[in-house]
Amino acid sequence: MDKKSGGDLLVECLVALGAKHSFGVPGESYLAILNALHDTPDSLKFTICRNEGGAAFMAAAYGKLTGNPGICFVTRGPGATNASIGIHTAMQDSVPMIMLIGQVDTTMRGREAFQEIDYRAFYGSVAKWVTEIDHVDRIPETISRAWTTSLSGRPGPVIVALPENLLTDQSEVPALTGSITIKEPAPSSDAIQAVQSMLLDARHPVVIIGGGGWTESGRKHLQSFAEKSNLPVVASFRRVDLFDNHSPNFVGDAGVGITASTKSVFNEADLILAINIRFGETTTDSYTLLNLPRTKQKLIHVHSSANELGKIYIPDLAIHAGPNQFCAGLAELEINGSWEKWRKQARRNYERELDLLDLPSPVDMGKVTSYLSDRLPKDAIVTNGAGNFTIWPNKFIQFGYQQRLLAPQSGAMGYGLPAAIAAKVVYPMRTVVCFSGDGDFQMTLQELGTAMQIGAQPIVLILNNGMYGTIRMHQEREYPSRVFGTEIINPDFVMLAKSYGYHAEKVKSTEDFQEAFERALASDSGAVLDLAISAEAITPRQRLSDLGKQKIPE
């Protein structure tokens, strides 16, 4: 049998498993892999990024968008630590990802060699599995396990460290052949019947959905069941794209800035059907939305990972099942619950929350997002990073069934632009719009170069208010009149974007936005629109100058 290098063997295994795209920053510790990728431009593409954090964000977004592991290559030490933000994001988002890290030569391990890191220790708390291959012949076995681990149960990121000499060593071990099929756990018929019985006993049931691993069929089954049963549906934090927001059964999202109407749904509910959510802090309003550890409402918790069941709240019925298999089981039920009045009231309250007064800002984002909800193509992809500005795409754009939202549950600034680039890599013909704050954008703006090089340019909206808005908001509340460390001086974003080959404009008024956005849509080079946002318009319903007044005097 012919011998091949570890680098060639690894790339052949990834291709066999179905990997089609990868993201990374080149490093000398994995030159043998780059050499192997040289021969696979049509089967395993490599996107050259500008920073490992951006590369990891792209891989995480790819995993969320496609359901297949996002592949990220980074070099040892600084490269791996730069990329850690994407690993944390992939874990909190429950999306599949595999990060392959060049490592020091095995003969140097344990000596604190140049750029050496113990990756099991470093990534142990934020990755699903961390390993280091110790022999070239074990590459197929380890990559197979990494792929399976990333996809099974609750999807998540896997780290594989690759000593440099292992990648140049020769092996006669055959590469993997064929893909891996992972069967999602299905609910038993008894479990489905128990759900039916508990629903029929409820007067005010609510469904809350979230997590990763959903398929189109799973979402269709869920929507069909909810609509024919008159059940109100709430999305968890930054997963509003899982359910058609135009459906009369969608009643809002539980996340940062949870609305009064969404809180009232849970306060008045007597049964919660939680499908595939992990009950994070943001979804539970800092664990105040529901009583701990047992909710006052009956709780049915369904999750693809048994480790999530009972982790936070004690369920009355725990079901270990994937969201798609469970919703397929639901779709077979015929439940004629008397919940129409309850569902209609929740929907009316949700729709009222979309109505806003004029905002004290040159560009009124309430009017902008209302326009975008109507104007965006039915298959548009929207991305965002982190900051107060994210309330606009997350709560005021109504996502249709085919539209997608890529947004980090980890609250990571800088995610939006790399995620938008990844989306254009996967779907080059779809409209991709990235929402960024001015501080958020500057975390990863260098990835405009990545987009320019590969021809994957999205439309970027920079909500420019000259400050780190979220921190400033809390600062004004907690330390009135003591502003420090939250104001920022920005570059000329239009000139910057043009230097990367983008169409770019400064939008100074609400009235100017529509025509500017149409020009952005028509541009073949992607576009950056720098929106003039007043610091005073700190949230959709609050002025910055009023926040300090809410502080109760000592």
Coordinates of C-alpha atoms in Angstrom, one line a residue:
M1 CA 0.0 0.0 0.0
D2 CA 1.3 3.5 -0.9
K3 CA 2.5 5.7 2.0
K4 CA 1.1 9.2 2.5
S5 CA 1.9 12.0 4.9
G6 CA -0.2 12.7 7.9
G7 CA -1.3 16.0 6.2
D8 CA -2.6 14.2 3.1
L9 CA -4.3 11.5 5.2
L10 CA -6.1 14.0 7.3
V11 CA -7.4 16.0 4.4
E12 CA -8.5 12.8 2.6
C13 CA -10.5 11.8 5.7
L14 CA -12.2 15.2 5.9
V15 CA -13.2 15.1 2.3
A16 CA -14.6 11.5 2.7
L17 CA -16.7 12.7 5.6
G18 CA -18.3 15.4 3.5
A19 CA -16.3 18.5 4.5
K20 CA -16.5 21.0 1.6
H21 CA -15.3 24.3 3.1
S22 CA -12.7 25.3 5.6
F23 CA -11.5 28.5 7.2
G24 CA -8.2 29.5 8.7
V25 CA -5.0 31.6 8.9
P26 CA -1.9 29.8 7.6
G27 CA 0.8 28.7 10.1
E28 CA 4.1 26.9 9.8
S29 CA 2.9 24.3 12.3
Y30 CA 0.5 22.8 9.7
L31 CA 2.3 23.4 6.4
A32 CA 1.8 19.8 5.5
I33 CA -2.0 20.3 5.6
L34 CA -1.7 23.4 3.5
N35 CA 0.3 21.3 1.0
A36 CA -2.5 18.7 1.0
L37 CA -5.2 21.4 0.5
H38 CA -3.3 22.6 -2.5
D39 CA -4.6 19.5 -4.3
T40 CA -8.3 19.8 -3.2
P41 CA -9.5 23.2 -4.4
D42 CA -12.7 21.8 -5.8
S43 CA -13.5 19.3 -3.0
L44 CA -12.3 21.0 0.2
K45 CA -12.0 24.8 -0.2
F46 CA -9.8 26.9 2.1
T47 CA -10.8 30.4 2.9
I48 CA -7.8 32.5 4.0
C49 CA -8.8 34.8 6.8
R50 CA -7.1 37.8 8.4
N51 CA -7.4 36.7 12.1
E52 CA -8.0 33.4 13.7
G53 CA -10.9 34.8 15.7
G54 CA -12.6 35.7 12.4
A55 CA -11.8 32.3 11.0
A56 CA -13.3 30.5 14.0
F57 CA -16.4 32.7 13.8
M58 CA -16.8 31.8 10.1
A59 CA -16.5 28.1 10.9
A60 CA -19.1 28.4 13.8
A61 CA -21.5 30.3 11.5
Y62 CA -21.0 27.7 8.8
G63 CA -21.9 24.9 11.3
K64 CA -25.1 26.8 12.3
L65 CA -26.1 27.5 8.8
T66 CA -25.5 24.1 7.2
G67 CA -25.8 21.6 10.1
N68 CA -22.4 20.1 9.2
P69 CA -19.2 20.8 11.2
G70 CA -17.5 24.0 10.3
I71 CA -13.8 23.3 9.8
C72 CA -11.2 25.7 11.1
F73 CA -7.4 25.4 10.7
V74 CA -5.2 27.5 13.0
T75 CA -1.6 27.4 14.1
R76 CA -0.3 26.7 17.6
G77 CA -0.1 29.2 20.5
P78 CA -1.2 32.7 19.4
G79 CA -3.3 31.3 16.5
A80 CA -5.2 28.9 18.8
T81 CA -5.8 31.4 21.5
N82 CA -7.0 34.0 19.0
A83 CA -9.5 31.4 17.8
S84 CA -10.9 30.6 21.3
I85 CA -13.7 33.2 20.9
G86 CA -15.2 31.1 18.0
I87 CA -15.0 27.9 20.1
H88 CA -16.9 29.5 23.0
T89 CA -19.5 30.9 20.5
A90 CA -20.0 27.5 18.9
M91 CA -20.5 25.8 22.3
Q92 CA -23.1 28.3 23.5
D93 CA -24.8 28.2 20.1
S94 CA -24.8 24.3 20.1
V95 CA -23.4 24.1 16.6
P96 CA -21.0 21.5 15.1
M97 CA -17.4 22.7 14.5
I98 CA -14.0 21.1 14.4
M99 CA -10.9 23.1 15.0
L100 CA -7.6 21.6 13.9
I101 CA -4.6 23.1 15.6
G102 CA -0.9 22.8 14.6
Q103 CA 1.1 21.7 17.7
V104 CA 4.7 21.5 18.6
D105 CA 6.8 18.5 17.7
T106 CA 6.1 15.5 19.9
T107 CA 9.8 15.4 20.9
M108 CA 9.4 18.9 22.4
R109 CA 6.1 18.5 24.4
G110 CA 6.2 19.4 28.0
R111 CA 9.2 21.7 27.8
E112 CA 7.2 24.9 27.2
A113 CA 8.5 24.9 23.7
F114 CA 7.9 27.8 21.3
Q115 CA 4.2 28.6 21.3
E116 CA 3.4 25.3 23.2
I117 CA 0.0 25.1 24.9
D118 CA -1.7 22.2 26.7
Y119 CA -4.9 22.3 24.6
R120 CA -6.8 19.9 26.8
A121 CA -6.3 22.3 29.7
F122 CA -6.9 25.5 27.7
Y123 CA -10.1 24.4 25.9
G124 CA -11.4 21.9 28.5
S125 CA -14.2 24.2 29.8
V126 CA -15.4 25.6 26.4
A127 CA -15.2 22.7 23.9
K128 CA -17.2 19.5 23.7
W129 CA -14.1 17.3 23.3
V130 CA -10.4 18.1 23.2
T131 CA -7.7 15.7 22.0
E132 CA -4.2 15.5 20.6
I133 CA -3.2 12.8 18.1
D134 CA 0.0 11.0 19.2
H135 CA 0.6 8.9 16.1
V136 CA 0.0 9.4 12.4
D137 CA -1.8 6.1 12.1
R138 CA -4.5 7.3 14.4
I139 CA -5.6 10.2 12.2
P140 CA -8.6 8.4 10.6
E141 CA -9.8 7.1 14.0
T142 CA -9.6 10.5 15.7
I143 CA -11.1 12.5 12.8
S144 CA -14.0 10.1 12.6
R145 CA -14.6 10.5 16.4
A146 CA -14.3 14.2 16.2
W147 CA -16.9 14.4 13.4
T148 CA -19.3 12.1 15.3
T149 CA -18.8 13.9 18.6
S150 CA -19.4 17.3 17.0
L151 CA -22.7 16.3 15.5
S152 CA -24.2 13.9 18.1
G153 CA -26.4 14.8 21.0
R154 CA -26.1 18.5 21.7
P155 CA -23.9 19.6 18.7
G156 CA -20.7 21.5 19.6
P157 CA -17.1 22.3 18.9
V158 CA -14.3 19.7 19.0
I159 CA -10.5 20.5 19.2
V160 CA -7.9 18.3 17.6
A161 CA -4.3 19.2 18.1
L162 CA -1.8 17.9 15.5
P163 CA 1.9 17.7 16.4
E164 CA 4.0 19.1 13.5
N165 CA 6.0 15.9 13.0
L166 CA 2.9 13.8 12.9
L167 CA 1.7 15.7 9.8
T168 CA 4.9 15.0 7.9
D169 CA 5.3 11.4 9.1
Q170 CA 4.3 8.7 6.6
S171 CA 1.5 6.2 7.0
E172 CA 0.1 3.2 5.2
V173 CA -3.2 3.3 7.1
P174 CA -6.1 3.9 4.6
A175 CA -8.1 7.1 4.8
L176 CA -11.8 7.0 5.7
T177 CA -14.3 6.1 3.0
G178 CA -17.9 7.3 3.0
S179 CA -19.8 9.6 5.2
I180 CA -21.1 9.0 8.8
T181 CA -24.8 9.0 9.4
I182 CA -25.9 9.9 13.0
K183 CA -29.4 8.9 13.8
E184 CA -31.2 11.4 16.0
P185 CA -32.8 10.0 19.1
A186 CA -36.5 9.5 18.7
P187 CA -39.2 9.7 21.4
S188 CA -41.1 6.6 22.3
S189 CA -44.8 6.4 21.5
D190 CA -45.5 6.5 25.3
A191 CA -43.6 9.8 25.5
I192 CA -45.7 11.3 22.7
Q193 CA -48.9 10.1 24.3
A194 CA -47.8 11.6 27.6
V195 CA -47.2 15.0 25.9
Q196 CA -50.7 14.8 24.4
S197 CA -52.3 14.0 27.7
M198 CA -50.5 16.9 29.5
L199 CA -51.4 19.3 26.7
L200 CA -55.1 18.4 26.8
D201 CA -55.1 19.0 30.6
A202 CA -53.6 22.5 30.1
R203 CA -55.6 25.8 29.8
H204 CA -52.6 28.0 28.8
P205 CA -49.8 26.0 27.2
V206 CA -46.9 27.6 25.5
V207 CA -44.1 26.1 23.4
I208 CA -40.5 27.4 23.5
I209 CA -38.0 26.3 21.0
G210 CA -34.2 26.7 20.4
G211 CA -30.9 25.0 20.2
G212 CA -29.0 23.5 17.3
G213 CA -29.5 20.6 15.0
W214 CA -32.9 21.5 13.4
T215 CA -33.7 20.4 9.9
E216 CA -36.3 21.9 7.5
S217 CA -38.6 18.9 8.0
G218 CA -38.4 19.3 11.8
R219 CA -39.3 23.0 11.6
K220 CA -42.2 22.2 9.2
H221 CA -43.6 19.5 11.5
L222 CA -43.4 21.9 14.4
Q223 CA -45.2 24.7 12.6
S224 CA -47.9 22.4 11.3
F225 CA -48.6 21.0 14.7
A226 CA -48.6 24.4 16.4
E227 CA -50.9 25.9 13.9
K228 CA -53.4 23.1 13.8
S229 CA -53.4 22.9 17.6
N230 CA -53.6 26.6 18.3
L231 CA -50.4 26.6 20.4
P232 CA -48.5 29.9 20.9
V233 CA -44.7 29.5 20.2
V234 CA -41.8 31.5 21.7
A235 CA -38.3 31.3 20.4
S236 CA -35.3 31.2 22.7
F237 CA -32.5 33.9 22.6
R238 CA -31.4 34.6 19.0
R239 CA -33.3 31.6 17.5
V240 CA -36.3 33.6 16.1
D241 CA -35.6 32.2 12.6
L242 CA -36.6 28.7 13.7
F243 CA -40.3 29.5 13.3
D244 CA -42.1 31.7 10.8
N245 CA -42.6 35.0 12.6
H246 CA -45.6 35.8 10.3
S247 CA -47.4 32.8 11.6
P248 CA -50.3 33.7 13.9
N249 CA -48.8 31.2 16.4
F250 CA -45.5 33.1 16.8
V251 CA -45.7 35.3 19.9
G252 CA -42.2 36.5 20.5
D253 CA -38.8 35.6 21.8
A254 CA -37.3 35.1 25.2
G255 CA -33.9 36.8 25.2
V256 CA -32.0 39.9 26.2
G257 CA -34.6 42.7 26.5
I258 CA -37.5 40.3 26.9
T259 CA -40.7 42.2 26.4
A260 CA -43.6 42.6 28.8
S261 CA -45.8 40.6 26.5
T262 CA -43.4 37.6 26.4
K263 CA -43.1 37.7 30.2
S264 CA -46.8 37.6 30.5
V265 CA -47.1 34.5 28.3
F266 CA -44.9 32.6 30.7
N267 CA -46.5 34.1 33.8
E268 CA -49.9 33.1 32.7
A269 CA -48.9 29.7 31.3
D270 CA -49.7 26.5 33.1
L271 CA -47.7 24.2 30.8
I272 CA -44.4 24.8 29.1
L273 CA -43.3 22.5 26.3
A274 CA -39.5 23.3 25.9
I275 CA -38.1 21.8 22.8
N276 CA -34.3 21.6 22.4
I277 CA -33.4 24.6 24.6
R278 CA -30.8 24.6 27.4
F279 CA -32.4 27.2 29.6
G280 CA -29.5 29.7 29.4
E281 CA -29.3 32.9 31.4
T282 CA -30.5 35.1 28.6
T283 CA -33.5 33.0 27.7
T284 CA -34.7 32.9 31.3
D285 CA -34.1 36.6 32.1
S286 CA -31.3 35.8 34.5
Y287 CA -33.2 32.8 35.8
T288 CA -36.0 35.0 37.1
L289 CA -38.6 34.1 34.4
L290 CA -39.3 30.7 35.9
N291 CA -39.1 29.5 39.4
L292 CA -36.0 27.5 40.4
P293 CA -35.5 24.5 40.6
R294 CA -39.1 23.5 39.8
T295 CA -41.3 25.8 37.7
K296 CA -44.8 26.7 38.9
Q297 CA -45.9 25.6 35.4
K298 CA -45.9 22.0 34.3
L299 CA -42.7 21.5 32.4
I300 CA -42.0 19.1 29.5
H301 CA -38.4 19.3 28.5
V302 CA -37.2 17.7 25.2
H303 CA -33.6 17.6 24.3
S304 CA -31.2 15.7 22.0
S305 CA -28.7 15.5 24.9
A306 CA -29.7 13.7 28.1
N307 CA -27.2 15.9 29.9
E308 CA -29.5 18.9 29.4
L309 CA -32.5 17.3 31.0
G310 CA -32.9 18.4 34.6
K311 CA -29.7 20.4 34.5
I312 CA -31.4 23.7 35.5
Y313 CA -35.1 23.0 36.0
I314 CA -36.8 19.8 37.2
P315 CA -39.1 18.7 34.4
D316 CA -42.4 17.0 35.0
L317 CA -41.7 15.0 31.9
A318 CA -38.2 14.6 30.5
I319 CA -37.8 13.3 26.9
H320 CA -34.5 12.4 25.4
A321 CA -35.1 13.1 21.7
G322 CA -33.8 15.2 18.9
P323 CA -36.0 18.2 17.9
N324 CA -36.8 16.8 14.4
Q325 CA -37.8 13.3 15.5
F326 CA -39.8 14.7 18.4
C327 CA -41.7 17.2 16.1
A328 CA -42.3 14.4 13.6
G329 CA -44.0 12.6 16.4
L330 CA -46.0 15.7 17.4
A331 CA -47.2 16.1 13.8
E332 CA -49.1 12.8 14.0
L333 CA -51.2 14.0 16.9
E334 CA -54.7 15.4 16.6
I335 CA -55.2 17.8 19.4
N336 CA -58.2 20.1 19.4
G337 CA -57.3 22.3 22.4
S338 CA -59.5 25.2 23.4
W339 CA -56.5 27.6 23.2
E340 CA -57.5 30.0 20.4
K341 CA -58.4 32.9 22.6
W342 CA -55.1 32.4 24.6
R343 CA -53.0 32.2 21.4
K344 CA -54.7 35.2 19.8
Q345 CA -54.2 37.4 22.8
A346 CA -50.5 36.5 23.0
R347 CA -50.1 37.3 19.2
R348 CA -51.9 40.7 19.6
N349 CA -49.6 41.6 22.5
Y350 CA -46.5 40.6 20.4
E351 CA -47.6 42.7 17.4
R352 CA -48.2 45.7 19.7
E353 CA -44.5 45.5 20.8
L354 CA -43.5 46.1 17.2
D355 CA -45.1 49.5 17.2
L356 CA -42.7 52.3 18.1
L357 CA -42.8 56.1 18.4
D358 CA -40.3 58.1 16.4
L359 CA -36.8 57.8 17.7
P360 CA -34.5 60.8 18.5
S361 CA -31.9 59.9 15.9
P362 CA -30.9 61.0 12.4
V363 CA -31.5 57.5 11.2
D364 CA -34.5 55.9 12.9
M365 CA -33.9 52.2 13.2
G366 CA -37.5 51.5 13.9
K367 CA -38.4 52.7 10.5
V368 CA -35.4 51.1 8.9
T369 CA -36.2 47.6 10.3
S370 CA -39.8 48.0 9.3
Y371 CA -38.7 48.7 5.8
L372 CA -36.2 45.8 5.8
S373 CA -38.8 43.3 7.0
D374 CA -40.9 44.1 3.9
R375 CA -38.0 44.5 1.5
L376 CA -35.5 41.7 2.2
P377 CA -35.8 38.7 -0.1
K378 CA -37.7 35.7 1.2
D379 CA -34.4 33.7 1.6
A380 CA -32.3 36.5 3.0
I381 CA -29.7 35.8 5.7
V382 CA -29.2 38.3 8.5
T383 CA -26.2 38.3 10.9
N384 CA -25.2 40.3 13.9
G385 CA -22.5 40.5 16.5
A386 CA -23.2 41.9 20.0
G387 CA -24.4 45.2 21.4
N388 CA -27.5 47.2 22.0
F389 CA -28.0 47.5 18.2
T390 CA -28.8 43.8 18.0
I391 CA -32.2 44.4 19.4
W392 CA -33.2 45.6 15.9
P393 CA -32.5 42.4 13.9
N394 CA -33.5 40.2 16.8
K395 CA -36.8 41.7 17.7
F396 CA -38.0 44.1 15.0
I397 CA -37.3 42.1 11.8
Q398 CA -40.0 39.5 11.3
F399 CA -38.3 36.4 9.8
G400 CA -40.1 34.4 7.2
Y401 CA -39.8 30.7 7.0
Q402 CA -36.8 30.6 4.5
Q403 CA -34.9 33.5 6.1
R404 CA -32.1 32.8 8.6
L405 CA -30.5 34.6 11.5
L406 CA -26.9 34.0 12.5
A407 CA -26.3 35.6 15.8
P408 CA -24.1 34.5 18.8
Q409 CA -25.7 33.4 22.0
S410 CA -22.3 33.9 23.6
G411 CA -22.7 37.7 23.2
A412 CA -19.4 37.9 21.2
M413 CA -18.7 41.2 19.6
G414 CA -17.3 40.9 16.0
Y415 CA -19.3 37.8 15.0
G416 CA -21.6 39.4 12.5
L417 CA -19.1 40.2 9.7
P418 CA -17.3 36.8 9.6
A419 CA -20.7 35.1 9.9
A420 CA -22.0 37.1 6.9
I421 CA -18.9 36.1 4.9
A422 CA -19.4 32.5 5.7
A423 CA -23.1 32.8 4.6
K424 CA -22.0 34.2 1.3
V425 CA -19.5 31.3 0.9
V426 CA -22.3 28.8 1.3
Y427 CA -25.0 30.7 -0.5
P428 CA -23.3 33.2 -2.9
M429 CA -26.6 34.2 -4.6
R430 CA -28.6 34.9 -1.5
T431 CA -28.8 38.4 0.0
V432 CA -26.8 38.6 3.3
V433 CA -27.1 41.6 5.6
C434 CA -24.9 42.1 8.6
F435 CA -25.9 44.4 11.4
S436 CA -22.9 45.8 13.2
G437 CA -22.3 48.4 15.9
D438 CA -19.4 50.8 15.4
G439 CA -17.5 49.1 18.2
D440 CA -18.6 45.6 17.2
F441 CA -17.6 46.1 13.6
Q442 CA -14.0 47.1 14.6
M443 CA -13.5 43.8 16.3
T444 CA -13.2 42.0 13.0
L445 CA -13.3 44.6 10.3
Q446 CA -10.1 43.2 8.8
E447 CA -12.2 40.3 7.4
L448 CA -13.4 42.7 4.7
G449 CA -10.1 41.7 3.1
T450 CA -11.1 38.0 3.3
A451 CA -14.4 38.9 1.7
M452 CA -12.7 40.9 -1.1
Q453 CA -10.2 38.1 -1.8
I454 CA -12.8 35.4 -2.2
G455 CA -15.6 37.5 -3.7
A456 CA -18.1 36.9 -0.8
Q457 CA -19.2 40.4 0.0
P458 CA -22.3 40.9 2.1
I459 CA -24.1 44.2 2.9
V460 CA -22.9 45.6 6.2
L461 CA -25.0 48.1 8.1
I462 CA -22.9 50.0 10.8
L463 CA -25.1 51.5 13.5
N464 CA -22.6 54.3 14.4
N465 CA -23.3 56.0 17.7
G466 CA -19.7 56.6 18.8
M467 CA -19.8 54.4 21.9
Y468 CA -19.9 51.0 23.3
G469 CA -23.7 51.3 23.7
T470 CA -24.5 48.3 26.0
I471 CA -21.8 49.2 28.5
R472 CA -22.7 52.9 28.3
M473 CA -26.4 52.0 29.0
H474 CA -25.4 50.1 32.2
Q475 CA -23.0 52.8 33.1
E476 CA -25.6 55.5 33.0
R477 CA -27.9 53.4 35.1
E478 CA -25.4 52.4 37.8
Y479 CA -23.1 55.4 37.8
P480 CA -25.0 58.5 36.6
S481 CA -23.0 61.4 35.2
R482 CA -19.7 59.4 35.5
V483 CA -19.1 58.4 31.9
F484 CA -15.7 56.8 31.5
G485 CA -14.2 54.3 29.0
T486 CA -17.2 53.9 26.8
E487 CA -16.9 56.6 24.2
I488 CA -14.9 55.8 21.0
I489 CA -13.4 57.8 18.2
N490 CA -14.1 56.0 14.9
P491 CA -12.3 56.0 11.5
D492 CA -14.0 57.1 8.3
F493 CA -15.9 53.8 7.7
V494 CA -16.8 54.8 4.1
M495 CA -13.2 55.4 3.1
L496 CA -12.1 52.2 4.9
A497 CA -14.7 50.1 3.1
K498 CA -13.9 51.6 -0.3
S499 CA -10.2 50.7 0.3
Y500 CA -11.4 47.1 0.4
G501 CA -13.3 47.5 -2.8
Y502 CA -16.8 47.8 -1.3
H503 CA -19.5 50.2 -2.3
A504 CA -19.9 52.5 0.7
E505 CA -22.0 55.4 1.8
K506 CA -22.7 57.5 4.8
V507 CA -26.5 57.5 5.5
K508 CA -27.3 60.7 7.4
S509 CA -31.1 60.5 7.6
T510 CA -33.9 58.0 7.7
E511 CA -35.2 59.3 4.4
D512 CA -31.9 58.5 2.7
F513 CA -31.8 54.9 3.8
Q514 CA -34.1 53.3 1.3
E515 CA -32.3 54.5 -1.8
A516 CA -28.9 53.8 -0.2
F517 CA -30.0 50.2 0.5
E518 CA -31.3 49.8 -3.0
R519 CA -27.9 50.8 -4.3
A520 CA -26.3 48.4 -1.9
L521 CA -28.4 45.5 -3.2
A522 CA -27.5 46.4 -6.7
S523 CA -23.7 46.5 -6.0
D524 CA -21.6 43.6 -7.2
S525 CA -18.9 44.4 -4.7
G526 CA -20.9 44.2 -1.5
A527 CA -21.7 47.3 0.5
V528 CA -21.0 49.1 3.7
L529 CA -23.6 51.7 4.9
D530 CA -22.5 53.9 7.8
L531 CA -25.7 54.9 9.6
A532 CA -25.8 58.0 11.7
I533 CA -27.4 56.9 15.0
S534 CA -27.8 59.2 17.9
A535 CA -26.4 58.1 21.3
E536 CA -29.7 59.4 22.8
A537 CA -31.6 56.5 21.1
I538 CA -30.0 54.0 23.4
T539 CA -32.9 51.5 23.1
P540 CA -36.1 51.4 21.1
R541 CA -38.1 52.9 24.0
Q542 CA -35.5 54.7 26.2
R543 CA -33.4 57.8 25.9
L544 CA -29.9 57.8 27.1
S545 CA -30.4 61.0 29.1
D546 CA -33.3 59.4 31.0
L547 CA -31.4 56.4 32.3
G548 CA -29.5 58.1 35.1
K549 CA -32.8 59.5 36.4
Q550 CA -34.0 56.0 37.1
K551 CA -31.3 55.6 39.8
I552 CA -32.9 55.7 43.3
P553 CA -31.0 58.2 45.5
E554 CA -29.2 56.8 48.5

